[in-house]
Amino acid sequence: MARTLSMMAAINEALDQEMSRDPTVVVLGEDIVGGTGSPGEDDAWGGAMGVTKGLIHKHPGQLIDTPLSESAYIGAAIGAATCGLRPVAELMFIDFMGVCLDQIFNQAAKFRYMFGGKAETPVVIRATCGAGFRAAAQHSQMLTPIMTHIPGLKVVCPSNAYDTKGLLIQSIRDNDPVIFLEHKNLYDRETDVPEESYAIPFGEANIAREGRDVTIVTYGMMVPYSLEASETLKSEGIDVEVIDLRTLSPIDLDTVFESVEMTGRLVCVDEANPRCSIASDVAAAVAQDAFGSLKGPVAMVTAPHAPVPFSSALEDLYIPSPERIAEAVRRTMGERPS
Amino acid sequence: MNNPFPLSRDGLLTAYRRMRTIREFEERLHVEFAKGDIAGFVHLYAGEEAAGVGIMMHLEDHDRIASTHRGHGHCIAKGVDVRAMMAEIYGKATGSCAGKGGSMHIADLSKGMMGANGILGAGAPLICGAGLAAQKLGHDGVGITFFGDGASNQGTVLESMNLAAIWNLPVIFVVENNGYAESTSVDYAVATDSYVDRAAGFGMPGITVDGTDFFAVYEAAGEVIRRAREGGGPSLLECKMIRFYGHFEGDAQTYRAPGEIEENRAHRDCLKIFTAKILEAGVVETGELARIESEVVDLIDDALESAKAAPLPSAAELTTDVYVSY
Ligand SMILES: Cc1ncc(C[n+]2csc(CCOP(=O)(O)OP(=O)(O)O)c2C)c(N)n1
Ligand SMILES: [Mg+2]
């Protein structure tokens, strides 16, 4: 019988299985165990969201709580990766990458090329991302485009628990630095997840829904929203195909082109800000390589060019909604929004 | 009446009012948060009032502070409007930041309050900027940055201490040491036993005080602030203090020792310690404190009611305050 797990539990299981398989896998981050040095319980937190809870008892010696020094411990994870460990470092929120960005983009991302192909840096940097938590401007960003821009980094942003487990296992086994972004609003969502270990290769998009009229290309939290929009549109007689990119670097453009060749219509949906986004990048790639297939202009649905606001009234408008996605699809069909 | 304290009677009553306001504000938020009416991350300053107020009693509006994620107490002590703060926490248009910032980003530049901050250690470089501006503009303003024991390990804090020292900036680095960074102990995360030693490594004076003792904080802060104003450069001030609630609202706090919270509330409540001292010396009377307390309760009642009744920001606000919108 199929077993369901939340995205959080899927991450926990992937880390658990990989730590068992390979003793060089170490997991480090702030409060990932919790209670270190404190008088109360050990394993008090298991990470800010409880993702790593329970792992310390199964793998003592493979989990390390760090001081609040991202530059130092993310950098140490990167250094250790070049010296025989396979560290998985947790950055509580991707917004904190500002503190440790040099280690990520000038160090980890550069070694393989800059050292003439002689270095391997098998490090995973896990971080939560995305809006919808009322966590305001410094704890809600979707910084996927910044990470994706940098050669030498692999960037993963899964949309469901099944993909999360397989992609995280792949990330840990991969010999390049991987930025693994977990949308906080997906954490509790459950899907079927096999108990055995499995890896999902990078650079293979998933067709989350097949359809003939319009192609939506998206990732992360916008996948369930796009699927919701597609259900609404189905009742209007519009048949939408939803492509979940899953990995943003490498990116699977072939699947996008094939779909657009069939539908002739493209909507790019991205929770990131619009300029230089994943959405604008996919739109440009299609304009460049599949222009002849397009029956009309490409539509983009993104967050506005603004920081994430705190107030629920504004944050709800900030995040692209299923309604806005459906409206954009109708536009590409040449219909007026209903 | 003989007053053994370094503040006048009025000064003592002002300090009491500020500390009481912070306590009431935070305790009411704790209750309201549990009802589910408040969204996002809320970090309470209750238990730590003597530090913020003891320091801020020395400051004027042209003195700047850079605060932390646990910023409500700093805001109130620096004179930020309590009603606007409450409205901000409720995400309302009448909030200090028009509802765009929330608890972790309350700011009021007109009061010299440069913002609570969601990024640990981020206030330290900013306050060096405040110190540099005071130096170049030729006024006697000082800058105070607050950071916790956890955030004291951020590279930005350490870089800023060195910068402030070599430029002789009028800046104070205040370590609010409550023993915990989220669930992790300072004993594990901070390599030195003494922040005074750390200050020495940057060539600046350091003082450690009992942050639950208002007068200890007040005196130490007076000394380091006076020195900074007179061109004597930066200092570090460590306040050892107690966090009454969890790291954030919703924290189960299983990392604490059994009975720890009760013990602290009974014996190390900075507000109780302060009132006992001033009453015992006979400088103020119980009735005066009771009157202040009831005024504070009224103020917070009113702040809460008006925050709840205030309008949400209008949709157009989503793309205001950016130089361009798409
Ligand atoms: C750069 C950065 N890293 C991590 C966090 C998450 N975080 C917020 S508060 C906190 C603990 C802070 O502890 P401390 O500095 O001692 O302050 P306290 O909460 O005890 O007042 C952490 C880890 C953050 N906001 N910014
Ligand atoms: Mg602390």
XYZ file of C-alpha atoms and ligand atoms in Angstrom:
691
model
C 0.000 0.000 0.000
C 1.205 3.464 -0.826
C 2.509 5.476 2.079
C 2.166 9.243 2.260
C 4.685 11.637 3.778
C 4.839 15.396 4.175
C 7.645 17.274 2.457
C 9.252 17.781 5.873
C 9.179 14.073 6.642
C 10.532 13.303 3.175
C 13.552 15.546 3.820
C 14.106 13.896 7.179
C 13.962 10.437 5.587
C 16.328 11.358 2.759
C 18.893 12.710 5.232
C 18.419 9.659 7.449
C 18.939 7.172 4.610
C 21.931 9.000 3.163
C 23.631 9.311 6.564
C 23.179 5.547 7.021
C 24.499 4.755 3.568
C 27.504 7.043 3.730
C 29.255 7.979 6.986
C 30.914 10.958 5.292
C 27.528 12.674 5.077
C 27.331 15.247 7.880
C 24.442 17.614 8.508
C 25.134 20.981 10.086
C 23.229 24.146 10.861
C 21.677 26.362 13.502
C 19.569 24.454 16.070
C 19.324 21.471 13.707
C 19.651 19.348 16.833
C 18.794 22.043 19.324
C 19.418 22.449 23.007
C 23.175 22.031 22.640
C 24.796 23.115 25.903
C 21.375 23.959 27.352
C 20.105 22.393 30.583
C 16.907 20.878 29.145
C 16.246 18.222 26.516
C 18.607 17.395 23.674
C 17.106 17.357 20.200
C 14.919 20.165 21.503
C 14.268 21.737 18.129
C 15.434 19.553 15.266
C 15.806 22.714 13.191
C 13.684 25.845 13.223
C 10.839 23.947 11.549
C 11.566 20.532 13.096
C 12.802 18.977 9.845
C 15.845 17.217 11.343
C 14.107 16.128 14.545
C 15.071 12.673 15.794
C 18.090 12.270 13.513
C 20.686 12.878 16.225
C 19.641 9.701 18.045
C 20.096 7.613 14.913
C 23.291 9.278 13.737
C 25.209 10.691 16.686
C 28.336 12.324 15.358
C 26.809 13.149 11.985
C 24.758 16.185 13.060
C 26.422 19.367 14.261
C 24.769 22.443 15.758
C 26.555 25.613 14.715
C 26.921 29.079 16.192
C 25.016 31.859 14.423
C 27.882 32.409 12.000
C 26.689 31.524 8.507
C 29.821 32.718 6.777
C 31.928 30.431 8.939
C 29.851 27.254 8.960
C 28.598 27.390 5.368
C 32.181 28.085 4.357
C 33.401 25.219 6.549
C 30.896 22.893 4.898
C 32.239 23.932 1.500
C 35.848 23.480 2.584
C 35.085 20.077 4.112
C 33.422 19.039 0.858
C 36.740 19.478 -0.922
C 38.425 17.345 1.752
C 36.408 14.148 1.812
C 33.119 14.924 3.580
C 29.681 15.292 2.008
C 28.195 18.060 4.131
C 24.557 19.090 4.039
C 24.446 22.570 5.542
C 21.167 24.170 6.506
C 20.639 27.885 6.043
C 17.463 28.533 8.009
C 16.082 30.968 5.422
C 17.519 31.632 1.963
C 17.277 35.329 2.871
C 20.327 34.780 5.088
C 22.471 33.935 2.072
C 23.513 37.587 2.121
C 25.619 36.809 5.155
C 27.519 33.935 3.521
C 27.237 34.616 -0.194
C 30.956 34.905 -0.833
C 31.541 31.341 0.307
C 28.755 30.172 -1.987
C 29.345 32.095 -5.189
C 33.033 32.988 -5.161
C 34.237 29.804 -3.488
C 32.008 26.734 -3.906
C 30.712 27.729 -7.327
C 34.146 28.485 -8.741
C 36.420 25.656 -7.617
C 35.744 23.101 -10.313
C 36.302 25.502 -13.216
C 38.858 27.831 -11.683
C 41.090 24.939 -10.599
C 41.060 23.494 -14.091
C 38.598 20.715 -13.340
C 40.649 19.301 -10.466
C 38.260 20.095 -7.598
C 35.038 18.492 -6.518
C 32.766 20.186 -4.001
C 29.994 17.786 -2.983
C 28.141 20.132 -0.655
C 24.392 20.684 -0.322
C 23.058 23.944 1.066
C 19.444 23.495 2.112
C 17.321 26.562 2.783
C 13.675 27.442 3.136
C 12.307 29.914 0.642
C 9.143 31.655 -0.369
C 6.354 33.862 0.900
C 3.034 33.201 2.592
C 4.230 32.872 6.176
C 3.630 36.512 7.167
C 7.364 36.537 7.773
C 7.977 39.853 5.952
C 10.759 41.187 3.772
C 13.778 39.385 5.215
C 12.327 35.882 5.709
C 10.147 35.316 2.639
C 12.137 35.810 -0.507
C 12.277 33.643 -3.595
C 15.894 34.112 -4.515
C 16.025 31.274 -7.061
C 17.051 33.603 -9.933
C 20.139 34.862 -8.080
C 21.310 31.314 -7.409
C 20.438 30.134 -10.921
C 22.434 32.962 -12.466
C 25.720 31.659 -11.084
C 27.640 29.053 -13.115
C 28.924 26.254 -10.907
C 25.874 25.988 -8.674
C 23.092 23.488 -9.156
C 19.706 24.757 -8.036
C 16.789 22.574 -6.975
C 13.320 23.717 -5.936
C 10.857 20.821 -5.587
C 7.079 21.101 -5.505
C 6.075 17.946 -3.635
C 7.263 15.383 -1.110
C 8.017 12.625 -3.633
C 10.338 14.792 -5.710
C 11.880 16.247 -2.591
C 13.123 12.905 -1.330
C 14.538 11.810 -4.674
C 16.104 15.154 -5.497
C 17.671 15.555 -2.052
C 19.248 12.118 -2.284
C 20.553 13.021 -5.737
C 21.869 16.337 -4.343
C 23.832 14.574 -1.608
C 25.365 12.112 -4.085
C 26.141 14.819 -6.628
C 29.749 16.031 -6.742
C 28.913 19.687 -7.326
C 27.535 22.313 -4.940
C 23.748 22.160 -4.821
C 21.427 24.856 -3.518
C 18.334 22.987 -2.350
C 15.360 25.276 -1.791
C 12.359 24.154 0.213
C 9.186 26.216 0.069
C 7.901 26.625 3.625
C 4.282 26.548 2.527
C 4.793 23.126 0.977
C 6.292 21.583 4.127
C 3.055 20.063 5.419
C 1.727 18.837 2.075
C 1.734 15.078 1.678
C 2.190 12.822 -1.333
C 2.969 9.157 -1.812
C 6.631 8.576 -0.985
C 8.236 5.134 -1.317
C 10.152 3.935 1.721
C 13.140 2.741 -0.257
C 15.862 5.121 -1.297
C 15.668 6.574 -4.811
C 17.357 9.400 -6.698
C 15.763 11.686 -9.279
C 18.253 12.950 -11.872
C 18.792 16.681 -12.288
C 17.698 18.478 -15.442
C 14.523 16.467 -15.969
C 11.329 18.460 -15.721
C 8.143 16.712 -14.676
C 4.942 17.120 -16.628
C 2.640 17.600 -13.650
C -0.442 17.747 -15.856
C -0.871 16.986 -19.520
C -2.851 19.337 -21.737
C -3.091 20.490 -25.344
C -4.023 24.188 -25.336
C -1.574 26.139 -23.193
C 1.763 25.361 -21.508
C 2.457 26.635 -17.998
C 6.118 26.445 -16.971
C 6.762 26.822 -13.260
C 8.341 25.312 -10.110
C 7.967 25.169 -6.331
C 4.814 26.499 -4.688
C 3.522 27.742 -8.030
C 3.068 24.138 -9.221
C 0.057 23.393 -6.988
C -1.315 26.863 -7.742
C -0.977 26.256 -11.481
C -2.673 22.876 -11.137
C -5.514 24.547 -9.257
C -5.842 27.139 -12.015
C -5.850 24.345 -14.595
C -8.813 22.677 -12.888
C -10.783 25.924 -13.069
C -9.874 26.333 -16.733
C -10.846 22.770 -17.525
C -14.455 23.627 -16.772
C -14.098 26.482 -19.261
C -12.856 24.058 -21.903
C -9.195 25.097 -21.733
C -6.771 22.198 -21.513
C -3.571 23.222 -19.724
C -0.228 21.444 -19.566
C 1.783 22.182 -16.401
C 5.543 21.680 -16.471
C 7.309 21.484 -13.125
C 10.952 22.358 -13.789
C 12.094 20.782 -10.489
C 15.723 21.798 -11.090
C 16.448 25.333 -12.261
C 20.098 24.649 -12.919
C 20.469 22.515 -14.930
C 17.167 23.406 -16.564
C 15.247 21.088 -18.883
C 14.332 23.348 -21.796
C 13.718 20.464 -24.193
C 10.585 19.461 -22.331
C 9.440 23.098 -22.444
C 10.057 23.391 -26.205
C 8.279 20.129 -26.950
C 5.234 21.254 -25.043
C 5.156 24.708 -26.630
C 5.494 23.136 -30.071
C 2.291 21.250 -29.285
C 0.279 24.014 -27.554
C 1.694 27.166 -29.173
C 0.934 29.112 -26.021
C 3.155 29.771 -23.003
C 2.557 31.130 -19.508
C 5.612 31.399 -17.246
C 4.718 31.430 -13.541
C 7.325 32.428 -10.956
C 7.049 33.485 -7.313
C 10.266 35.495 -7.747
C 10.345 39.180 -8.690
C 9.874 39.647 -12.442
C 13.110 41.117 -13.766
C 15.797 38.538 -14.563
C 13.605 35.788 -13.158
C 13.151 32.120 -14.009
C 9.969 33.201 -15.825
C 11.738 35.793 -17.979
C 14.542 33.340 -18.659
C 12.210 30.597 -19.898
C 10.284 33.166 -21.976
C 13.532 34.304 -23.581
C 14.617 30.740 -24.313
C 11.300 30.003 -26.027
C 11.472 33.275 -27.987
C 14.918 32.294 -29.119
C 14.486 28.619 -29.944
C 10.775 27.917 -30.360
C 9.476 31.241 -31.667
C 7.936 29.640 -34.724
C 5.648 27.523 -32.573
C 4.100 30.454 -30.706
C 0.566 31.449 -31.663
C 0.695 34.620 -29.574
C 2.645 36.551 -26.967
C 4.073 34.771 -23.939
C 2.483 35.681 -20.588
C 4.307 35.993 -17.283
C 2.803 35.751 -13.820
C 5.233 36.785 -11.089
C 5.462 38.657 -7.828
C 5.670 42.429 -8.307
C 8.994 44.265 -8.367
C 8.808 44.921 -4.616
C 10.011 43.384 -1.358
C 7.634 40.958 0.388
C 5.190 42.956 2.541
C 4.215 41.866 6.054
C 0.513 42.652 6.158
C -1.665 39.719 5.138
C -3.695 42.100 2.995
C -0.614 42.907 0.920
C 1.172 39.567 1.043
C -1.884 37.819 -0.383
C -1.729 40.195 -3.346
C 2.013 39.798 -3.656
C 1.997 36.037 -4.215
C 0.790 34.970 -7.669
C -2.612 33.354 -7.094
C -4.408 30.579 -8.982
C -6.842 33.283 -10.138
C -4.078 35.413 -11.646
C -2.572 32.361 -13.288
C -5.935 31.408 -14.793
C -6.402 34.961 -16.063
C -3.024 34.869 -17.801
C -3.904 31.570 -19.459
C -7.184 33.037 -20.738
C -5.228 35.980 -22.140
C -3.011 33.672 -24.171
C -6.181 32.011 -25.513
C -7.263 35.417 -26.766
C -10.207 35.486 -24.387
C -11.120 38.299 -22.082
C -10.806 37.542 -18.401
C -14.172 36.475 -17.049
C 13.591 63.074 51.125
C 17.026 61.592 50.623
C 17.368 60.057 47.126
C 20.250 57.555 46.969
C 19.757 56.929 43.230
C 21.514 58.492 40.244
C 18.137 59.592 38.818
C 15.703 62.180 40.105
C 12.298 61.087 41.383
C 10.830 62.024 38.013
C 13.560 60.088 36.265
C 12.772 57.002 38.339
C 9.083 57.279 37.551
C 9.836 57.688 33.838
C 12.052 54.602 33.900
C 9.318 52.683 35.701
C 6.708 53.800 33.191
C 8.858 52.689 30.255
C 9.674 49.301 31.728
C 6.075 48.746 32.764
C 4.892 49.717 29.277
C 7.218 47.189 27.675
C 6.130 44.447 30.087
C 2.433 45.128 29.546
C 2.863 45.384 25.777
C 4.660 42.043 25.608
C 2.399 40.193 28.032
C -0.669 41.302 26.142
C 0.905 40.281 22.837
C 1.629 36.861 24.339
C -2.067 36.458 25.105
C -3.279 37.854 21.782
C -0.827 35.720 19.822
C -2.165 32.571 21.462
C -5.644 33.514 20.219
C -4.311 33.305 16.681
C -4.962 36.941 15.800
C -1.365 37.881 15.143
C 0.578 36.532 12.194
C 4.251 35.934 11.621
C 7.222 35.762 13.970
C 6.933 37.614 17.278
C 9.889 37.705 19.703
C 9.110 39.157 23.126
C 11.422 41.341 25.233
C 9.668 40.636 28.558
C 12.189 40.070 31.349
C 14.850 42.131 29.610
C 13.332 45.601 30.149
C 15.977 46.950 32.536
C 18.681 46.691 29.886
C 16.888 48.557 27.118
C 15.480 51.218 29.420
C 18.635 51.589 31.532
C 20.568 52.411 28.374
C 17.928 54.472 26.581
C 17.398 56.777 29.585
C 20.686 58.395 28.494
C 19.651 59.021 24.886
C 18.009 61.812 22.909
C 16.253 61.631 19.550
C 19.471 62.479 17.683
C 21.146 59.425 19.211
C 20.606 56.356 17.051
C 19.911 52.760 17.894
C 20.000 49.674 15.695
C 17.858 46.926 17.142
C 17.272 43.202 16.706
C 14.501 40.711 15.949
C 13.546 41.177 19.640
C 12.957 44.869 19.144
C 9.691 45.919 20.816
C 11.418 46.892 24.062
C 14.062 48.957 22.292
C 11.355 50.770 20.340
C 9.310 51.644 23.409
C 12.369 52.675 25.394
C 13.438 54.963 22.518
C 10.060 56.645 22.407
C 8.391 55.039 19.387
C 4.612 55.466 19.510
C 3.072 52.419 21.163
C -0.201 52.606 19.224
C 1.647 52.705 15.903
C 3.780 49.765 17.006
C 0.742 47.698 17.902
C -0.943 48.544 14.611
C 2.233 47.482 12.797
C 2.225 44.116 14.520
C -1.383 43.686 13.343
C -0.334 44.597 9.777
C -2.512 47.696 9.667
C -2.231 50.828 7.539
C -1.802 52.947 10.684
C 1.304 51.019 11.771
C 4.781 52.497 12.217
C 5.717 51.097 8.801
C 2.250 51.227 7.216
C 1.864 47.485 7.821
C 4.701 46.610 5.464
C 7.274 45.661 8.098
C 5.618 43.863 11.000
C 7.047 43.007 14.421
C 10.549 42.319 13.161
C 10.932 45.569 11.242
C 9.448 48.354 13.350
C 11.379 51.559 12.740
C 10.973 55.263 13.464
C 13.860 57.273 12.128
C 12.479 60.486 13.646
C 13.083 58.940 17.070
C 16.542 57.709 16.123
C 15.239 54.144 15.951
C 16.903 52.669 12.849
C 14.855 49.518 12.834
C 14.337 46.160 14.403
C 16.103 43.659 12.173
C 15.439 40.214 10.776
C 19.096 39.602 10.031
C 21.329 38.826 12.985
C 24.265 41.177 13.347
C 23.011 43.525 10.635
C 22.687 46.479 12.994
C 26.385 46.597 13.855
C 27.692 47.981 10.539
C 24.680 50.301 10.291
C 25.429 51.812 13.678
C 29.031 52.391 12.615
C 27.458 54.484 9.862
C 25.473 56.418 12.433
C 28.673 57.008 14.381
C 30.539 58.098 11.264
C 27.741 60.518 10.369
C 27.765 62.047 13.867
C 31.539 62.417 13.652
C 31.510 64.058 10.192
C 28.464 66.231 10.860
C 30.020 67.363 14.103
C 27.225 66.624 16.566
C 27.467 64.740 19.826
C 25.084 61.914 18.885
C 26.019 58.352 19.738
C 24.976 55.090 18.130
C 24.009 51.971 20.051
C 23.676 48.584 18.436
C 22.063 45.690 20.249
C 22.726 42.035 19.518
C 22.184 38.797 21.395
C 24.709 36.278 22.615
C 23.933 34.273 19.495
C 24.298 37.153 17.073
C 27.553 38.167 18.740
C 29.099 35.398 16.625
C 28.216 37.048 13.321
C 31.195 38.207 11.306
C 29.509 41.568 10.726
C 29.579 42.260 14.475
C 33.260 41.446 14.766
C 34.193 43.460 11.682
C 32.181 46.401 12.990
C 33.908 46.338 16.361
C 37.257 46.641 14.644
C 35.998 49.390 12.335
C 34.537 51.378 15.208
C 37.792 51.040 17.114
C 40.129 52.180 14.327
C 37.847 55.116 13.430
C 37.232 55.936 17.096
C 33.476 56.024 16.447
C 30.931 57.128 19.073
C 29.347 53.687 19.110
C 28.357 51.229 21.836
C 28.054 47.499 21.184
C 25.465 46.102 23.572
C 25.445 42.318 23.999
C 22.076 41.251 25.342
C 23.170 37.940 26.802
C 20.109 35.928 27.813
C 21.999 32.651 27.682
C 20.190 31.257 24.675
C 20.216 31.675 20.931
C 16.918 30.020 20.051
C 17.541 26.697 21.857
C 21.337 26.728 21.849
C 23.323 27.711 24.911
C 25.819 30.557 24.998
C 28.151 28.152 26.826
C 28.360 26.049 23.677
C 28.328 28.744 21.034
C 30.600 31.459 22.413
C 34.235 30.470 22.862
C 35.217 33.036 25.466
C 33.794 33.202 28.966
C 33.853 36.958 28.932
C 32.760 39.512 26.387
C 35.102 41.931 28.152
C 37.972 39.834 26.817
C 36.495 39.967 23.359
C 36.275 43.764 23.562
C 39.901 43.871 24.654
C 40.827 41.979 21.504
C 39.436 44.891 19.520
C 41.165 47.454 21.674
C 38.020 48.799 23.297
C 36.812 48.880 26.887
C 34.216 46.317 27.887
C 31.916 46.084 30.894
C 29.674 43.228 32.019
C 26.660 44.070 34.143
C 23.719 42.275 35.683
C 21.075 43.256 33.156
C 18.276 42.545 35.607
C 19.564 45.418 37.757
C 18.364 48.659 36.191
C 20.805 50.740 38.185
C 23.813 48.645 37.222
C 22.883 49.019 33.551
C 22.115 52.719 33.953
C 25.472 53.487 35.528
C 27.568 51.430 33.149
C 25.707 52.786 30.125
C 26.142 56.331 31.425
C 29.877 55.859 31.544
C 30.344 54.340 28.081
C 27.929 56.777 26.452
C 29.620 59.782 28.060
C 32.989 58.568 26.822
C 31.653 58.075 23.297
C 30.048 61.537 23.263
C 33.295 63.128 24.380
C 35.269 61.525 21.557
C 36.639 58.638 23.605
C 35.512 56.027 21.079
C 33.539 52.785 21.188
C 32.872 50.373 24.031
C 31.169 47.071 24.579
C 28.510 46.607 27.238
C 27.329 43.110 28.104
C 24.000 42.831 29.922
C 23.270 39.418 31.416
C 19.545 38.981 31.327
C 16.564 36.654 31.369
C 14.152 35.895 28.546
C 10.743 35.284 30.141
C 9.033 33.722 27.121
C 10.150 31.385 24.370
C 12.471 32.360 21.543
C 9.393 33.224 19.533
C 5.745 32.884 20.351
C 4.962 29.190 19.948
C 8.326 27.866 21.221
C 7.825 24.870 23.585
C 11.169 25.603 25.321
C 12.015 22.013 26.198
C 15.696 22.982 26.159
C 15.250 24.866 29.430
C 15.752 23.245 32.824
C 12.590 22.215 34.672
C 11.469 25.098 36.876
C 13.873 27.532 35.256
C 11.227 29.959 34.062
C 9.325 30.015 37.356
C 12.537 30.478 39.296
C 13.575 33.400 37.112
C 10.196 35.053 37.279
C 10.156 34.770 41.054
C 13.708 35.927 41.797
C 15.167 37.631 38.762
C 12.368 39.834 37.493
C 14.045 43.157 36.695
C 10.837 45.070 37.212
C 10.240 43.600 40.674
C 13.862 44.242 41.621
C 13.569 47.868 40.499
C 10.307 48.596 42.297
C 11.523 46.928 45.496
C 14.577 49.184 45.493
C 12.818 52.469 44.925
C 10.003 51.675 47.353
C 12.393 50.517 50.040
C 14.384 53.729 49.798
C 11.122 55.584 50.238
C 11.731 57.769 47.182
C 8.398 56.882 45.584
C 5.160 55.532 46.954
C 3.200 52.451 46.023
C 0.251 54.590 44.999
C 2.341 56.449 42.417
C 3.462 53.208 40.838
C -0.069 51.830 40.882
C -1.295 54.939 39.097
C 1.370 54.578 36.402
C 0.508 50.935 36.060
C -3.154 51.654 35.497
C -2.296 54.358 32.949
C -0.089 51.870 31.142
C -2.849 49.273 31.118
C -5.212 51.860 29.641
C -2.650 52.789 27.001
C -2.125 49.193 25.924
C -5.874 48.503 25.977
C -6.346 51.454 23.719
C -3.415 50.470 21.471
C -4.848 46.980 21.073
C -8.378 48.125 20.407
C -7.335 50.745 17.908
C -4.957 48.331 16.185
C -7.711 45.759 15.779
C -10.143 48.379 14.469
C -7.656 50.038 12.097
C -7.931 49.502 8.339
C -5.658 47.147 6.436
C -3.364 48.733 3.877
C -5.041 49.361 0.531
C -4.123 47.201 -2.448
C -2.279 50.101 -4.099
C 0.263 50.061 -1.252
C 1.726 46.845 -2.640
C 3.796 48.772 -5.165
C 4.339 52.110 -3.424
C 7.722 52.933 -1.831
C 9.616 51.297 -4.694
C 11.131 53.587 -7.313
C 9.593 51.600 -10.108
C 6.956 48.914 -10.234
C 6.204 46.246 -12.817
C 21.734 35.913 9.778
C 20.669 35.231 10.549
N 20.828 33.946 10.929
C 19.864 33.300 11.606
C 18.697 33.930 11.939
C 17.573 33.175 12.655
N 17.487 33.595 14.058
C 16.678 34.606 14.429
S 16.829 34.982 16.050
C 17.950 33.746 16.285
C 18.548 33.537 17.641
C 19.197 34.779 18.143
O 19.789 34.578 19.380
P 20.426 35.792 20.157
O 21.290 36.576 19.243
O 21.049 35.262 21.381
O 19.176 36.735 20.504
P 17.916 36.385 21.411
O 16.906 35.758 20.524
O 18.356 35.500 22.503
O 17.438 37.707 21.902
C 18.200 33.065 15.088
C 19.116 31.936 14.935
C 18.554 35.271 11.511
N 17.443 35.946 11.754
N 19.539 35.898 10.842
Mg 20.221 35.153 23.303
